[in-house]
Structure formats: C-alpha cells, structure tokens
Amino acid sequence: MRSVTLPLAAALVAVMSVGCMFNNKLQPLTGEDAKALSLSGERVAWLERTGASRAFEALRKALRTGEHGTVLALLGPDTRAAVRAQAARDGKDPEALLAAGKVEGMGLTGAPDPLATLAGAGDASWKEADPFDPARRAVRLRVKIGGGDEFVLPAVYTESGWRFELVRKDTASPGVLPPTVPGV
C-alpha cells in the first residue's frame, strides 16, 4: 500500500504546483499610457474583452445561428419579461416569438428593431462607452454592425451575468438602464 501512495502523492503535488506557477507577464490596466501598455504585449486585448463585451459576442452569435433559447437567456430582466408577457398573450412560446422577431416594445435609439440589427450581416464592432468602473452593475456598449449607424446597447449585470435590455426606456423599470453620459 505504501509503495502506491508515495508516487500518487508526489504526482498530486506536481500537478498542484503547476497551477501556482509564477508569471512575470504584465497585466494591462485601463487608462495606462501607450508606452506602459506596450509592455503588456498580447494581453492588451484583455482591456477590450470585458464581461459585457463577451456576453455581446454570445448574443450576436446566438441571433445569427438561430439559438433563440440562448438569446432569451441573454436578455435583461425587463426585456425577458416583455417577451414572456407577449408570448403568453399570443399563446406562443417565447423562443418562437423571438424567432419571428415581432416583439412589441423593443427598440433602441439608432436600432428600432434591435433583434434584426444585432443579427445583421457584416462585421461588428463594440466597445464600452463609459470609463471603467469595477463596481458597475450597468454599462453601455457602443455597437456598429456592417455599414449601419452606431447605437448604444444597454447591459445590466444580474445574478446570471451580463444581460441586454432591448426594450424602450419608457417601458423599462426605472433605474434599469444606465444613465447617459453627456457627449457619449
């Protein structure tokens, strides 16, 4: 028995130590000057890949591939409630309603039909519109798809992660959408 446990213990220690290795690569910080950021090398891209931006990538992919269950899961509480309420009124499944793209109350400034706009053809670019704040619970993404106009997509952080509100502000609950920043 002893001859088996000693090699097993040594292997376990070796595996655990790999996860705790020292790394001297610099992590980028928001607001750093170009000279400091150049030292971060390939990790500079991490500044653009926030939780909200990764959730946006998932939403766009789900819309483009017809994964309407994933789309529903990535919608904010107010938007999801609007979809479910209309689906109940119409006697439809919420995912079928999203597939049809006829959800009442959806619309953003610059994207009157956000489902169609987000699923649109062409390259997409997006970036958080506001300065970085680690305590934030709501952000706005500046989004441009194909040759279309840029629009602002509000995102809220919920217990399930970052979710997107696509309902018009007048139909959303007060305080859900982040405040606007002058000049943005």
Short mmCIF file of C-alpha atoms in Angstrom, two decimals:
data_model
loop_
_atom_site.label_atom_id
_atom_site.label_comp_id
_atom_site.label_asym_id
_atom_site.label_seq_id
_atom_site.Cartn_x
_atom_site.Cartn_y
_atom_site.Cartn_z
CA MET A 1 0.00 0.00 0.00
CA ARG A 2 2.79 2.40 0.90
CA SER A 3 4.52 1.93 -2.46
CA VAL A 4 1.37 3.14 -4.30
CA THR A 5 0.55 6.16 -2.14
CA LEU A 6 4.02 7.74 -2.27
CA PRO A 7 4.13 8.07 -6.10
CA LEU A 8 0.48 9.14 -6.08
CA ALA A 9 1.22 11.86 -3.51
CA ALA A 10 4.25 13.03 -5.50
CA ALA A 11 2.16 13.21 -8.68
CA LEU A 12 -0.56 15.16 -6.85
CA VAL A 13 1.94 17.70 -5.53
CA ALA A 14 3.44 18.11 -9.02
CA VAL A 15 0.02 18.71 -10.61
CA MET A 16 -1.00 21.22 -7.93
CA SER A 17 2.24 23.17 -8.24
CA VAL A 18 1.70 23.73 -11.98
CA GLY A 19 -1.38 25.82 -11.22
CA CYS A 20 0.57 28.05 -8.85
CA MET A 21 3.42 28.93 -11.16
CA PHE A 22 4.96 32.38 -11.10
CA ASN A 23 4.16 34.56 -14.10
CA ASN A 24 6.06 37.77 -14.75
CA LYS A 25 3.92 38.94 -17.70
CA LEU A 26 2.44 42.37 -17.07
CA GLN A 27 -1.31 42.77 -16.88
CA PRO A 28 -2.72 45.84 -18.68
CA LEU A 29 -4.61 48.48 -16.71
CA THR A 30 -7.32 50.75 -18.05
CA GLY A 31 -6.04 54.29 -18.53
CA GLU A 32 -2.37 53.36 -18.96
CA ASP A 33 -0.34 55.38 -21.42
CA ALA A 34 0.75 53.78 -24.70
CA LYS A 35 4.30 53.14 -23.50
CA ALA A 36 3.10 51.22 -20.44
CA LEU A 37 0.52 49.28 -22.48
CA SER A 38 3.18 48.20 -24.95
CA LEU A 39 4.83 46.23 -22.14
CA SER A 40 1.65 44.16 -21.74
CA GLY A 41 2.07 42.67 -25.20
CA GLU A 42 -0.71 40.35 -26.29
CA ARG A 43 -2.65 40.98 -23.08
CA VAL A 44 -3.63 44.50 -24.18
CA ALA A 45 -6.66 42.90 -25.87
CA TRP A 46 -7.95 41.98 -22.39
CA LEU A 47 -8.92 45.61 -21.86
CA GLU A 48 -11.49 45.27 -24.65
CA ARG A 49 -12.75 41.82 -23.63
CA THR A 50 -14.90 42.74 -20.66
CA GLY A 51 -17.71 40.59 -19.34
CA ALA A 52 -20.29 42.70 -21.16
CA SER A 53 -18.38 42.51 -24.45
CA ARG A 54 -18.07 38.72 -24.20
CA ALA A 55 -21.81 38.50 -23.49
CA PHE A 56 -22.41 40.67 -26.57
CA GLU A 57 -20.40 38.23 -28.69
CA ALA A 58 -22.57 35.38 -27.37
CA LEU A 59 -25.79 37.30 -28.08
CA ARG A 60 -24.77 38.15 -31.63
CA LYS A 61 -23.69 34.57 -32.32
CA ALA A 62 -26.96 33.19 -30.92
CA LEU A 63 -29.04 35.60 -33.02
CA ARG A 64 -27.10 34.77 -36.18
CA THR A 65 -27.31 30.99 -35.66
CA GLY A 66 -30.95 30.91 -34.54
CA GLU A 67 -30.28 29.76 -30.96
CA HIS A 68 -33.33 31.54 -29.55
CA GLY A 69 -33.12 29.83 -26.15
CA THR A 70 -29.67 31.37 -25.70
CA VAL A 71 -30.99 34.73 -26.95
CA LEU A 72 -33.77 34.62 -24.35
CA ALA A 73 -31.26 33.78 -21.61
CA LEU A 74 -29.06 36.75 -22.60
CA LEU A 75 -31.89 39.28 -22.43
CA GLY A 76 -32.19 41.57 -19.44
CA PRO A 77 -34.98 41.15 -16.88
CA ASP A 78 -37.25 43.82 -18.40
CA THR A 79 -36.80 42.60 -21.96
CA ARG A 80 -37.31 38.97 -20.97
CA ALA A 81 -40.47 39.92 -19.04
CA ALA A 82 -41.81 41.78 -22.10
CA VAL A 83 -41.11 38.77 -24.34
CA ARG A 84 -42.77 36.33 -21.93
CA ALA A 85 -45.80 38.58 -21.39
CA GLN A 86 -46.38 38.95 -25.13
CA ALA A 87 -45.82 35.23 -25.69
CA ALA A 88 -48.45 34.44 -23.04
CA ARG A 89 -50.91 36.92 -24.61
CA ASP A 90 -50.30 35.48 -28.10
CA GLY A 91 -50.29 31.85 -26.92
CA LYS A 92 -46.78 31.30 -28.26
CA ASP A 93 -43.53 30.04 -26.91
CA PRO A 94 -41.12 32.93 -26.04
CA GLU A 95 -38.43 31.38 -28.24
CA ALA A 96 -40.86 31.20 -31.19
CA LEU A 97 -41.74 34.84 -30.64
CA LEU A 98 -38.04 35.75 -30.76
CA ALA A 99 -37.61 33.66 -33.91
CA ALA A 100 -40.42 35.62 -35.56
CA GLY A 101 -38.76 38.86 -34.47
CA LYS A 102 -42.05 40.55 -33.65
CA VAL A 103 -41.65 41.56 -30.03
CA GLU A 104 -43.61 44.66 -29.04
CA GLY A 105 -41.81 47.38 -27.13
CA MET A 106 -38.32 46.54 -28.38
CA GLY A 107 -36.30 49.35 -29.83
CA LEU A 108 -33.21 51.40 -29.14
CA THR A 109 -32.14 54.78 -30.40
CA GLY A 110 -30.37 54.01 -33.66
CA ALA A 111 -31.72 50.44 -33.74
CA PRO A 112 -35.52 50.43 -33.94
CA ASP A 113 -35.50 46.64 -34.47
CA PRO A 114 -32.59 45.53 -32.26
CA LEU A 115 -33.02 41.80 -32.92
CA ALA A 116 -32.67 42.28 -36.69
CA THR A 117 -29.90 44.85 -36.28
CA LEU A 118 -27.83 42.63 -33.97
CA ALA A 119 -28.27 39.64 -36.28
CA GLY A 120 -27.37 41.73 -39.34
CA ALA A 121 -24.69 40.87 -41.85
CA GLY A 122 -21.29 42.48 -41.80
CA ASP A 123 -18.55 42.99 -39.30
CA ALA A 124 -19.50 44.14 -35.85
CA SER A 125 -17.52 46.45 -33.61
CA TRP A 126 -18.32 47.20 -29.99
CA LYS A 127 -16.72 48.91 -27.05
CA GLU A 128 -17.87 50.05 -23.65
CA ALA A 129 -18.99 53.67 -23.86
CA ASP A 130 -18.20 54.68 -20.30
CA PRO A 131 -15.00 54.78 -18.25
CA PHE A 132 -14.07 51.57 -16.46
CA ASP A 133 -15.56 51.11 -13.00
CA PRO A 134 -15.12 47.70 -11.34
CA ALA A 135 -18.22 48.20 -9.17
CA ARG A 136 -20.57 48.90 -12.07
CA ARG A 137 -23.80 46.97 -12.45
CA ALA A 138 -24.81 48.57 -15.76
CA VAL A 139 -22.83 49.55 -18.84
CA ARG A 140 -23.48 50.83 -22.31
CA LEU A 141 -21.83 49.31 -25.36
CA ARG A 142 -21.30 51.40 -28.49
CA VAL A 143 -22.15 49.00 -31.30
CA LYS A 144 -21.78 49.29 -35.06
CA ILE A 145 -22.76 46.47 -37.38
CA GLY A 146 -21.85 46.44 -41.06
CA GLY A 147 -22.44 49.81 -42.68
CA GLY A 148 -25.21 50.72 -40.24
CA ASP A 149 -25.30 53.55 -37.75
CA GLU A 150 -23.68 53.25 -34.35
CA PHE A 151 -26.10 52.71 -31.49
CA VAL A 152 -25.89 52.26 -27.73
CA LEU A 153 -26.79 48.87 -26.27
CA PRO A 154 -27.52 48.87 -22.52
CA ALA A 155 -26.33 45.91 -20.46
CA VAL A 156 -27.09 45.10 -16.83
CA TYR A 157 -25.29 42.72 -14.52
CA THR A 158 -27.62 40.17 -12.94
CA GLU A 159 -27.05 37.12 -10.77
CA SER A 160 -26.72 35.20 -14.07
CA GLY A 161 -24.12 37.52 -15.61
CA TRP A 162 -24.33 40.34 -18.14
CA ARG A 163 -27.72 40.68 -19.89
CA PHE A 164 -29.01 43.13 -22.51
CA GLU A 165 -32.05 45.38 -22.33
CA LEU A 166 -33.65 45.86 -25.74
CA VAL A 167 -36.93 47.43 -24.62
CA ARG A 168 -37.56 51.11 -25.00
CA LYS A 169 -36.64 53.14 -21.95
CA ASP A 170 -40.24 54.20 -21.34
CA THR A 171 -41.28 50.53 -20.99
CA ALA A 172 -38.35 49.50 -18.76
CA SER A 173 -38.40 49.61 -14.99
CA PRO A 174 -36.96 52.82 -13.55
CA GLY A 175 -33.26 52.62 -12.86
CA VAL A 176 -32.57 49.59 -15.07
CA LEU A 177 -30.90 51.47 -17.87
CA PRO A 178 -27.63 53.21 -17.07
CA PRO A 179 -27.69 56.98 -17.04
CA THR A 180 -26.48 58.76 -20.12
CA VAL A 181 -23.15 60.46 -20.08
CA PRO A 182 -23.00 63.88 -21.76
CA GLY A 183 -21.16 63.72 -25.05
CA VAL A 184 -21.47 59.93 -25.39
#
